[in-house]
Tab-separated table of C-alpha atoms in Angstrom:
chain	number	residue	atom	x	y	z
A	1	MET	CA	87.235	112.550	106.139
A	2	THR	CA	83.853	113.510	107.641
A	3	ALA	CA	81.568	113.720	104.580
A	4	GLU	CA	80.091	110.236	105.025
A	5	VAL	CA	80.433	109.984	108.791
A	6	HIS	CA	77.502	110.462	111.137
A	7	LEU	CA	79.296	112.588	113.703
A	8	PRO	CA	76.623	112.692	116.449
A	9	SER	CA	76.414	108.893	116.551
A	10	LEU	CA	80.190	108.609	116.512
A	11	ALA	CA	80.424	110.978	119.473
A	12	ILE	CA	77.895	108.839	121.320
A	13	ALA	CA	79.903	105.727	120.450
A	14	LEU	CA	82.986	107.297	122.023
A	15	LEU	CA	81.391	108.717	125.174
A	16	LEU	CA	78.592	106.272	126.019
A	17	PRO	CA	80.850	103.263	126.761
A	18	TRP	CA	83.117	105.506	128.834
A	19	LEU	CA	80.139	106.706	130.864
A	20	ALA	CA	78.779	103.168	131.198
A	21	GLY	CA	82.164	101.920	132.346
A	22	ALA	CA	82.561	104.695	134.919
A	23	VAL	CA	79.098	104.032	136.340
A	24	THR	CA	79.844	100.301	136.479
A	25	ILE	CA	83.176	100.893	138.219
A	26	ARG	CA	81.406	103.071	140.767
A	27	ARG	CA	78.899	100.303	141.375
A	28	ILE	CA	81.600	97.652	141.762
A	29	VAL	CA	84.198	99.322	143.984
A	30	GLY	CA	82.158	101.973	145.764
A	31	PRO	CA	83.411	105.538	146.413
A	32	ALA	CA	86.573	106.349	144.462
A	33	PRO	CA	88.307	109.445	143.054
A	34	ALA	CA	87.051	110.683	139.697
A	35	THR	CA	90.416	109.905	138.089
A	36	LEU	CA	90.048	106.218	138.945
A	37	LEU	CA	86.432	106.106	137.798
A	38	LEU	CA	87.301	107.688	134.459
A	39	GLY	CA	90.575	105.834	133.971
A	40	HIS	CA	89.195	102.381	134.627
A	41	GLY	CA	85.796	103.319	133.231
A	42	PHE	CA	87.133	103.725	129.703
A	43	MET	CA	88.524	100.194	129.560
A	44	LEU	CA	85.549	98.620	131.303
A	45	GLY	CA	83.270	100.442	128.871
A	46	GLN	CA	85.090	98.817	125.970
A	47	LEU	CA	84.579	95.450	127.642
A	48	LEU	CA	80.854	96.186	127.920
A	49	VAL	CA	80.752	96.959	124.188
A	50	ILE	CA	82.514	93.686	123.363
A	51	LEU	CA	80.203	91.648	125.589
A	52	LEU	CA	77.147	93.452	124.202
A	53	ALA	CA	78.188	92.650	120.626
A	54	LEU	CA	78.839	88.992	121.469
A	55	ALA	CA	75.474	88.688	123.245
A	56	TRP	CA	73.728	90.522	120.386
A	57	ASN	CA	75.119	88.091	117.840
A	58	ARG	CA	74.371	85.122	120.085
A	59	ALA	CA	70.728	86.195	120.222
A	60	GLY	CA	70.601	86.188	116.415
A	61	LEU	CA	70.058	89.947	116.147
A	62	THR	CA	71.428	92.045	113.313
A	63	PHE	CA	74.049	94.581	114.328
A	64	ALA	CA	72.627	98.101	114.425
A	65	PHE	CA	73.997	101.026	116.375
A	66	THR	CA	70.788	102.639	117.669
A	67	PRO	CA	69.259	99.632	119.459
A	68	MET	CA	72.648	98.555	120.799
A	69	ALA	CA	73.349	102.076	122.095
A	70	ILE	CA	69.914	102.239	123.711
A	71	THR	CA	70.603	98.923	125.447
A	72	LEU	CA	73.929	100.156	126.779
A	73	ALA	CA	72.427	103.497	127.834
A	74	GLY	CA	69.588	101.725	129.633
A	75	PHE	CA	72.073	99.566	131.515
A	76	SER	CA	74.025	102.673	132.544
A	77	ALA	CA	70.901	104.542	133.622
A	78	LEU	CA	69.756	101.621	135.747
A	79	LEU	CA	73.083	101.477	137.586
A	80	ALA	CA	73.216	105.269	137.963
A	81	LEU	CA	69.709	105.444	139.408
A	82	THR	CA	70.524	102.683	141.862
A	83	GLN	CA	73.566	104.584	143.059
A	84	ARG	CA	71.679	107.872	143.384
A	85	TRP	CA	69.011	106.197	145.510
A	86	ARG	CA	71.744	105.043	147.851
A	87	GLY	CA	73.305	108.493	147.992
A	88	VAL	CA	76.747	107.409	146.808
A	89	LEU	CA	77.407	109.787	143.923
A	90	PRO	CA	80.833	111.402	144.485
A	91	ARG	CA	81.510	115.104	144.751
A	92	PRO	CA	84.646	115.940	142.768
A	93	ARG	CA	87.287	118.033	144.504
A	94	LEU	CA	90.336	119.698	142.937
A	95	PRO	CA	92.394	121.140	145.835
A	96	PHE	CA	95.111	122.833	143.755
A	97	GLY	CA	97.074	125.832	145.028
A	98	TRP	CA	99.228	128.375	143.206
A	99	ARG	CA	102.412	126.374	143.862
A	100	ASP	CA	100.982	123.524	141.823
A	101	ALA	CA	101.480	125.669	138.718
A	102	LEU	CA	105.178	124.758	138.900
A	103	TRP	CA	104.356	121.232	137.758
A	104	LEU	CA	100.812	121.614	136.399
A	105	ILE	CA	101.628	124.132	133.649
A	106	PRO	CA	104.562	122.139	132.165
A	107	LEU	CA	102.473	118.965	132.275
A	108	ALA	CA	99.515	120.692	130.596
A	109	LEU	CA	101.770	122.086	127.854
A	110	PHE	CA	103.280	118.649	127.238
A	111	LEU	CA	99.844	117.009	127.099
A	112	ALA	CA	98.572	119.652	124.672
A	113	GLU	CA	101.569	119.253	122.369
A	114	ARG	CA	101.520	115.458	122.447
A	115	GLY	CA	97.757	115.267	122.087
A	116	ALA	CA	97.715	117.639	119.117
A	117	SER	CA	100.511	115.844	117.260
A	118	LEU	CA	99.022	112.386	117.811
A	119	THR	CA	95.546	113.561	116.831
A	120	GLN	CA	96.961	114.923	113.593
A	121	GLU	CA	98.706	111.632	112.870
A	122	VAL	CA	95.574	109.569	113.518
A	123	LEU	CA	93.167	111.747	111.547
A	124	LEU	CA	95.307	112.520	108.490
A	125	ARG	CA	96.905	109.118	107.826
A	126	PRO	CA	94.807	106.321	106.284
A	127	LEU	CA	94.888	102.936	107.978
A	128	PHE	CA	98.524	101.956	107.649
A	129	ALA	CA	99.687	99.458	110.290
A	130	TRP	CA	100.279	95.957	108.926
A	131	ASP	CA	98.555	94.161	111.778
A	132	ALA	CA	95.523	96.410	111.412
A	133	TRP	CA	94.739	95.686	107.756
A	134	MET	CA	95.986	92.099	107.829
A	135	ASN	CA	94.512	90.816	111.116
A	136	TRP	CA	91.990	93.025	112.871
A	137	VAL	CA	90.134	95.544	110.706
A	138	PRO	CA	89.121	93.185	107.836
A	139	ARG	CA	87.056	91.177	110.301
A	140	ALA	CA	85.288	94.335	111.459
A	141	VAL	CA	84.614	95.387	107.851
A	142	VAL	CA	83.043	92.029	107.003
A	143	TRP	CA	80.942	92.009	110.167
A	144	PHE	CA	79.832	95.594	109.447
A	145	HIS	CA	78.528	94.658	106.003
A	146	GLN	CA	77.096	91.291	107.047
A	147	GLY	CA	75.445	92.573	110.243
A	148	ALA	CA	76.650	89.493	112.115
A	149	LEU	CA	79.835	87.745	113.240
A	150	THR	CA	80.437	85.873	110.004
A	151	PRO	CA	83.005	83.140	110.696
A	152	PHE	CA	86.613	83.369	109.588
A	153	VAL	CA	88.370	80.080	108.920
A	154	LEU	CA	91.807	78.841	107.962
A	155	PRO	CA	92.636	79.069	104.234
A	156	GLU	CA	92.491	75.275	103.858
A	157	ALA	CA	88.953	75.164	105.240
A	158	TRP	CA	87.877	78.142	103.130
A	159	LEU	CA	89.002	76.392	99.938
A	160	THR	CA	86.804	73.370	100.718
A	161	THR	CA	83.602	75.272	101.581
A	162	ASN	CA	80.600	75.031	99.267
A	163	ALA	CA	78.717	77.906	97.665
A	164	ASP	CA	76.010	77.890	100.360
A	165	THR	CA	78.465	78.511	103.205
A	166	VAL	CA	79.403	82.096	103.992
A	167	SER	CA	82.894	82.275	105.456
A	168	TYR	CA	86.039	84.301	105.032
A	169	THR	CA	89.742	83.906	105.514
A	170	LEU	CA	92.646	86.295	106.086
A	171	GLY	CA	96.089	86.856	104.641
A	172	ASN	CA	97.623	85.911	107.960
A	173	PRO	CA	96.322	82.338	108.427
A	174	ARG	CA	96.510	82.260	112.232
A	175	ALA	CA	94.577	85.532	112.506
A	176	ASN	CA	91.411	83.459	112.123
A	177	LEU	CA	92.062	82.188	115.645
A	178	TYR	CA	92.724	85.580	117.232
A	179	PRO	CA	90.309	86.860	119.915
A	180	PRO	CA	87.492	89.138	118.679
A	181	GLY	CA	87.957	92.077	121.061
A	182	ILE	CA	89.724	94.609	118.815
A	183	PRO	CA	87.584	93.904	115.692
A	184	LEU	CA	84.430	94.317	117.785
A	185	LEU	CA	85.623	97.674	119.118
A	186	VAL	CA	86.279	98.863	115.558
A	187	LEU	CA	82.907	97.435	114.484
A	188	TRP	CA	81.168	99.519	117.170
A	189	GLN	CA	82.725	102.670	115.722
A	190	MET	CA	81.768	101.614	112.172
A	191	LEU	CA	78.160	101.041	113.165
A	192	ALA	CA	78.012	104.497	114.734
A	193	ALA	CA	79.752	106.281	111.854
A	194	GLY	CA	77.783	104.430	109.177
A	195	THR	CA	80.944	103.648	107.234
A	196	HIS	CA	83.949	101.361	107.394
A	197	ASP	CA	86.323	103.862	105.775
A	198	SER	CA	87.208	106.840	107.953
A	199	THR	CA	90.143	107.716	110.171
A	200	LEU	CA	87.664	108.929	112.795
A	201	LEU	CA	86.956	105.279	113.567
A	202	TYR	CA	90.287	105.042	115.381
A	203	LEU	CA	89.784	107.802	117.935
A	204	PRO	CA	89.679	105.206	120.782
A	205	TRP	CA	93.418	104.714	120.214
A	206	LEU	CA	93.837	108.381	121.151
A	207	LEU	CA	91.648	108.108	124.232
A	208	LEU	CA	93.328	104.942	125.503
A	209	PRO	CA	96.578	106.540	126.813
A	210	ALA	CA	94.563	109.435	128.253
A	211	ALA	CA	92.452	107.009	130.260
A	212	LEU	CA	95.545	105.155	131.460
A	213	ALA	CA	97.137	108.445	132.526
A	214	LEU	CA	94.043	109.286	134.597
A	215	ALA	CA	94.140	105.881	136.279
A	216	LEU	CA	97.890	106.142	136.897
A	217	TRP	CA	97.453	109.538	138.541
A	218	GLY	CA	94.572	108.287	140.659
A	219	HIS	CA	96.361	105.167	141.891
A	220	LEU	CA	99.583	107.018	142.669
A	221	ARG	CA	97.660	109.618	144.645
A	222	GLN	CA	95.868	106.831	146.531
A	223	HIS	CA	99.342	105.550	147.374
A	224	SER	CA	100.177	109.018	148.779
A	225	VAL	CA	102.627	109.807	146.009
A	226	PRO	CA	103.174	113.601	145.932
A	227	ARG	CA	101.468	115.409	143.082
A	228	PRO	CA	104.700	116.642	141.430
A	229	LEU	CA	106.014	113.077	141.368
A	230	SER	CA	102.659	111.847	140.034
A	231	ALA	CA	102.854	114.460	137.279
A	232	LEU	CA	106.345	113.207	136.419
A	233	ALA	CA	104.931	109.677	136.247
A	234	VAL	CA	102.269	110.808	133.767
A	235	PHE	CA	105.002	112.414	131.659
A	236	ALA	CA	107.100	109.229	131.833
A	237	LEU	CA	104.079	107.204	130.711
A	238	LEU	CA	102.970	109.393	127.815
A	239	SER	CA	106.450	110.119	126.485
A	240	GLN	CA	107.292	106.504	125.606
A	241	PRO	CA	108.265	106.588	121.895
A	242	LEU	CA	107.044	103.112	120.921
A	243	ALA	CA	103.769	103.541	122.808
A	244	ASN	CA	103.194	106.823	120.958
A	245	THR	CA	103.884	105.022	117.690
A	246	HIS	CA	101.104	102.567	118.493
A	247	VAL	CA	98.757	105.500	119.010
A	248	ALA	CA	99.838	107.289	115.834
A	249	LEU	CA	99.461	104.026	113.851
A	250	PRO	CA	96.091	102.786	115.169
A	251	GLY	CA	94.842	99.280	114.628
A	252	TYR	CA	97.387	97.364	116.684
A	253	ALA	CA	96.140	95.422	119.713
A	254	ASP	CA	99.381	95.491	121.734
A	255	LEU	CA	98.759	98.786	123.507
A	256	TRP	CA	95.260	97.680	124.499
A	257	LEU	CA	96.665	94.546	126.105
A	258	GLY	CA	99.362	96.533	127.924
A	259	VAL	CA	96.832	99.023	129.289
A	260	ALA	CA	94.413	96.288	130.394
A	261	PHE	CA	97.192	94.419	132.199
A	262	ALA	CA	98.457	97.593	133.856
A	263	LEU	CA	94.972	98.591	135.012
A	264	GLY	CA	94.331	95.086	136.337
A	265	ALA	CA	97.561	95.068	138.327
A	266	MET	CA	96.860	98.548	139.697
A	267	ALA	CA	93.396	97.369	140.735
A	268	LEU	CA	95.053	94.503	142.610
A	269	ALA	CA	97.403	96.993	144.249
A	270	GLU	CA	94.396	99.036	145.384
A	271	TRP	CA	92.842	95.879	146.866
A	272	HIS	CA	96.164	95.187	148.592
A	273	ARG	CA	96.335	98.747	149.944
A	274	SER	CA	92.723	99.266	151.004
A	275	SER	CA	91.605	95.662	151.726
A	276	ASN	CA	88.527	96.388	149.586
A	277	TRP	CA	88.007	93.036	147.877
A	278	ARG	CA	85.762	94.598	145.222
A	279	TRP	CA	88.876	95.806	143.441
A	280	GLY	CA	89.559	92.122	142.848
A	281	LEU	CA	86.331	91.924	140.830
A	282	LEU	CA	87.583	94.759	138.674
A	283	ALA	CA	90.928	92.990	138.229
A	284	ALA	CA	89.082	89.859	137.096
A	285	ALA	CA	87.117	91.923	134.546
A	286	LEU	CA	90.366	93.394	133.240
A	287	ALA	CA	91.809	89.885	133.001
A	288	LEU	CA	88.885	89.106	130.693
A	289	CYS	CA	89.876	92.159	128.623
A	290	CYS	CA	93.397	90.765	128.283
A	291	ALA	CA	92.059	87.441	127.033
A	292	LEU	CA	89.753	89.132	124.500
A	293	PHE	CA	92.437	91.381	123.001
A	294	LYS	CA	95.283	89.058	121.982
A	295	VAL	CA	96.386	85.435	122.233
A	296	PRO	CA	99.303	86.410	124.548
A	297	GLY	CA	96.644	88.073	126.669
A	298	LEU	CA	95.675	84.620	127.922
A	299	GLY	CA	98.987	84.475	129.785
A	300	PHE	CA	98.567	87.940	131.252
A	301	ALA	CA	94.974	87.200	132.181
A	302	GLY	CA	96.289	84.158	134.022
A	303	LEU	CA	98.783	86.334	135.894
A	304	LEU	CA	96.010	88.688	137.029
A	305	MET	CA	93.903	85.778	138.215
A	306	VAL	CA	96.899	84.419	140.113
A	307	GLY	CA	97.122	87.831	141.768
A	308	VAL	CA	93.434	87.647	142.676
A	309	GLY	CA	94.017	84.206	144.191
A	310	VAL	CA	97.053	85.391	146.160
A	311	LEU	CA	95.199	88.335	147.690
A	312	ALA	CA	92.159	86.195	148.445
A	313	TRP	CA	94.251	83.436	150.061
A	314	ARG	CA	96.913	85.646	151.696
A	315	PRO	CA	99.679	83.011	151.950
A	316	PRO	CA	102.779	83.765	154.058
A	317	VAL	CA	105.074	86.305	152.425
A	318	ARG	CA	108.023	83.914	152.587
A	319	TRP	CA	106.131	81.397	150.428
A	320	ILE	CA	105.590	84.005	147.725
A	321	ALA	CA	109.201	85.198	147.995
A	322	CYS	CA	110.544	81.660	147.658
A	323	ALA	CA	108.311	80.930	144.654
A	324	VAL	CA	109.280	84.160	142.870
A	325	LEU	CA	113.004	83.710	143.549
A	326	ALA	CA	112.900	80.090	142.393
A	327	ALA	CA	111.113	81.061	139.163
A	328	LEU	CA	113.575	83.871	138.501
A	329	ALA	CA	116.520	81.550	139.172
A	330	LEU	CA	115.205	78.967	136.691
A	331	LEU	CA	114.596	81.695	134.129
A	332	MET	CA	118.112	83.042	134.527
A	333	ILE	CA	119.607	79.565	134.229
A	334	GLY	CA	117.665	79.028	131.012
A	335	LEU	CA	118.803	82.376	129.590
A	336	LEU	CA	122.410	81.558	130.463
A	337	VAL	CA	122.056	78.143	128.802
A	338	GLY	CA	120.955	80.075	125.706
A	339	LEU	CA	124.467	81.523	125.529
A	340	HIS	CA	125.849	77.977	125.139
A	341	PRO	CA	124.889	76.782	121.609
A	342	VAL	CA	125.455	73.033	122.168
A	343	SER	CA	123.194	72.787	125.229
A	344	ALA	CA	120.564	74.965	123.589
A	345	GLN	CA	120.481	72.796	120.459
A	346	PHE	CA	120.082	69.626	122.541
A	347	LEU	CA	116.992	71.007	124.239
A	348	ALA	CA	115.603	72.308	120.950
A	349	ASP	CA	115.868	68.842	119.413
A	350	ASN	CA	114.326	66.944	122.303
A	351	LEU	CA	111.718	69.075	124.085
A	352	ALA	CA	108.437	70.597	122.934
A	353	ILE	CA	105.311	71.628	124.843
A	354	PRO	CA	102.020	71.085	122.966
A	355	LEU	CA	99.378	73.663	123.851
A	356	PRO	CA	95.652	73.825	122.977
A	357	GLU	CA	94.376	76.148	120.254
A	358	PRO	CA	94.718	79.016	119.700
A	359	LEU	CA	98.098	78.687	121.433
A	360	PRO	CA	100.815	77.151	119.252
A	361	THR	CA	103.174	74.367	120.253
A	362	LEU	CA	106.224	75.747	122.034
A	363	ARG	CA	109.560	74.236	121.099
A	364	ILE	CA	111.964	74.703	124.001
A	365	ALA	CA	115.068	76.288	122.512
A	366	PRO	CA	117.154	78.502	124.831
A	367	ALA	CA	118.646	81.326	122.820
A	368	PRO	CA	121.128	84.193	123.340
A	369	LEU	CA	118.483	86.741	124.319
A	370	LEU	CA	120.478	88.578	126.991
A	371	PRO	CA	122.649	90.721	124.646
A	372	LEU	CA	119.619	91.716	122.583
A	373	LEU	CA	117.663	92.405	125.756
A	374	TRP	CA	120.327	94.861	126.872
A	375	ASP	CA	120.155	96.620	123.518
A	376	ASN	CA	116.359	96.809	123.621
A	377	MET	CA	116.226	98.222	127.127
A	378	PHE	CA	119.201	100.544	127.303
A	379	LEU	CA	120.484	101.352	123.808
A	380	TYR	CA	117.524	101.615	121.448
A	381	GLY	CA	115.204	104.608	121.550
A	382	ASN	CA	111.916	102.774	122.046
A	383	TRP	CA	111.485	103.429	125.739
A	384	HIS	CA	112.968	106.837	126.454
A	385	LEU	CA	114.682	106.499	129.895
A	386	PHE	CA	112.129	104.084	131.340
A	387	TRP	CA	114.375	101.077	131.940
A	388	LEU	CA	117.072	103.217	133.562
A	389	LEU	CA	114.427	104.703	135.841
A	390	LEU	CA	113.035	101.285	136.739
A	391	ALA	CA	116.453	99.710	137.323
A	392	GLY	CA	117.453	102.658	139.484
A	393	SER	CA	114.293	102.469	141.576
A	394	PHE	CA	114.746	98.728	142.172
A	395	ALA	CA	118.439	99.147	142.954
A	396	ALA	CA	117.797	101.990	145.408
A	397	THR	CA	115.055	100.042	147.143
A	398	ILE	CA	117.247	96.958	147.542
A	399	PHE	CA	120.311	98.992	148.533
A	400	THR	CA	118.432	100.746	151.351
A	401	ARG	CA	117.036	97.372	152.510
A	402	HIS	CA	113.542	98.759	152.342
A	403	ALA	CA	111.805	95.604	151.139
A	404	ASP	CA	108.156	96.475	151.859
A	405	PRO	CA	107.450	98.059	148.439
A	406	LEU	CA	108.799	94.931	146.710
A	407	ARG	CA	105.927	93.005	148.307
A	408	ASN	CA	103.408	95.170	146.456
A	409	ILE	CA	101.224	92.903	144.322
A	410	ALA	CA	101.690	95.237	141.329
A	411	CYS	CA	105.444	94.725	141.603
A	412	LEU	CA	104.922	90.966	141.552
A	413	MET	CA	102.629	91.274	138.518
A	414	PHE	CA	105.291	93.280	136.688
A	415	VAL	CA	107.996	90.734	137.490
A	416	GLY	CA	105.667	87.945	136.412
A	417	GLY	CA	104.753	89.675	133.152
A	418	LEU	CA	108.347	90.477	132.261
A	419	GLY	CA	109.407	86.951	133.197
A	420	LEU	CA	106.706	85.537	130.930
A	421	LEU	CA	108.004	87.567	127.984
A	422	LEU	CA	111.617	86.595	128.642
A	423	ALA	CA	110.653	82.939	128.924
A	424	VAL	CA	108.723	82.933	125.645
A	425	PHE	CA	111.299	84.871	123.613
A	426	GLY	CA	114.434	83.576	125.336
A	427	LEU	CA	113.598	79.909	125.912
A	428	THR	CA	111.465	78.950	122.900
A	429	HIS	CA	111.548	79.137	119.115
A	430	TYR	CA	109.972	82.602	119.324
A	431	PHE	CA	113.516	83.919	119.631
A	432	ASN	CA	113.415	83.951	115.826
A	433	GLN	CA	111.132	86.990	116.150
A	434	VAL	CA	113.581	88.957	118.308
A	435	ALA	CA	116.221	89.795	115.736
A	436	ASN	CA	113.766	91.630	113.434
A	437	GLY	CA	113.360	94.330	116.084
A	438	VAL	CA	109.560	94.334	115.799
A	439	THR	CA	107.705	91.536	117.576
A	440	PHE	CA	109.757	91.431	120.764
A	441	ASP	CA	110.039	95.207	121.003
A	442	ARG	CA	106.318	95.793	120.809
A	443	SER	CA	105.652	92.887	123.181
A	444	MET	CA	107.388	94.942	125.853
A	445	LEU	CA	104.362	97.231	125.634
A	446	TYR	CA	102.545	94.593	127.673
A	447	VAL	CA	104.585	95.452	130.784
A	448	VAL	CA	105.973	98.978	130.324
A	449	PRO	CA	102.774	100.850	131.383
A	450	LEU	CA	102.652	98.838	134.606
A	451	GLY	CA	106.396	99.339	135.043
A	452	VAL	CA	105.916	103.111	135.163
A	453	TYR	CA	103.497	102.710	138.069
A	454	VAL	CA	105.841	100.317	139.870
A	455	ALA	CA	108.867	102.597	139.429
A	456	PHE	CA	107.152	105.625	140.904
A	457	VAL	CA	105.607	103.686	143.777
A	458	LEU	CA	109.086	102.454	144.683
A	459	LEU	CA	110.524	105.957	144.408
A	460	ALA	CA	107.721	107.463	146.482
A	461	ASP	CA	108.087	104.850	149.216
A	462	LEU	CA	111.833	105.331	149.207
A	463	TRP	CA	111.410	109.106	149.454
A	464	GLY	CA	109.006	108.673	152.353
A	465	VAL	CA	111.446	106.446	154.224
A	466	GLN	CA	114.291	108.930	153.704
A	467	GLN	CA	112.149	111.809	154.972
A	468	HIS	CA	111.080	109.786	158.002
A	469	THR	CA	114.701	108.902	158.733
A	470	GLY	CA	115.754	112.519	158.375
A	471	GLN	CA	113.032	113.698	160.765
A	472	ARG	CA	114.087	111.151	163.366
A	473	GLY	CA	117.711	112.212	163.003
């Protein structure tokens, strides 16, 4: 496993982008807790690697780890020196008391157990996931050996190329049109390790949920969520069975998209809370991550940019409420039409929406998604007790008529993301992918990480209102 791997370079490849991202976050948003710098810094560091690789190839340079790492390190050092000159480096503080052991020790034991088991799965199992060896990793392998972003084309175009043209194709024809983000991240690890064949290349899949957990903790604490409840939120996040599967079977892009969307929405929530518009810049950068990871990421990137526009414009709350309620009403009508086969078939035969590449044409075909949606959320074992927790937090908030938390921009982003998934799988021909229990289930990864944050913000706000009411009584 490690005989042909250059371990020092691989360690640098793992830590340098994280450091560069944390320094960049600090430069963008100003003073922030270490958990937020590290949590967001990991994802932003991956974006820096992707952009560096794209710029490197655009300049006609051959991929090589040492000069690319020096470039990234120089960028980080320049930002760090600028911040030190301005006296803005943070001083970390960990104000824990002995009572915190009641929640800290169980959380630490859970993290140790889960981290050890997932690390074992990643390191001992060869690349296994279908999407990884069919869509993403082959591109990285070719680029590693070629030293450049050799083009991938559709099979029909590959068959007509002449001997002087260097191009490749993939077993999944549409994978040629997929964004380059995930292959470039794997390529970065290959360049550092000096090989394309090692399980150590997929360690970023292990670090990804850890970074999200740090960011979740930091944002909840910024929202004044008590530490025991924040610890429970971290447990709820890292105990999701399907999310853990996507860590144990590295190579999929779905978890990366879900984490980027969640971090972007939490950045918007921090802008909403603190009125620091620089968090909007971070949200825009995370929207770019979404677009670079997967084709569906274009939709989620659009949602984040809508959130940026809403916070920049600050329209009246009633306008936003009316727009959201109208969209939800139309979605529900469409899903109910899907339960009526005759009406659904009429729309399927007469309505299609052509979209530009790489997005496919959508054939409007309302389908009976609602029964399968119930099974996915409340009967199957993919999501632990997440959907019950989320439904309970929404119901309690509405029942107590405490509507302020529902105006949180992160809550709107979650509703928008879930609505987008329901519209695609319940109102178009993509319903054909629901019954197999794979595509739709893993697509829920795009919104579940953000949903954990939303659920605990609602619960914390509700708890605060109840305490305030009790003190007044």
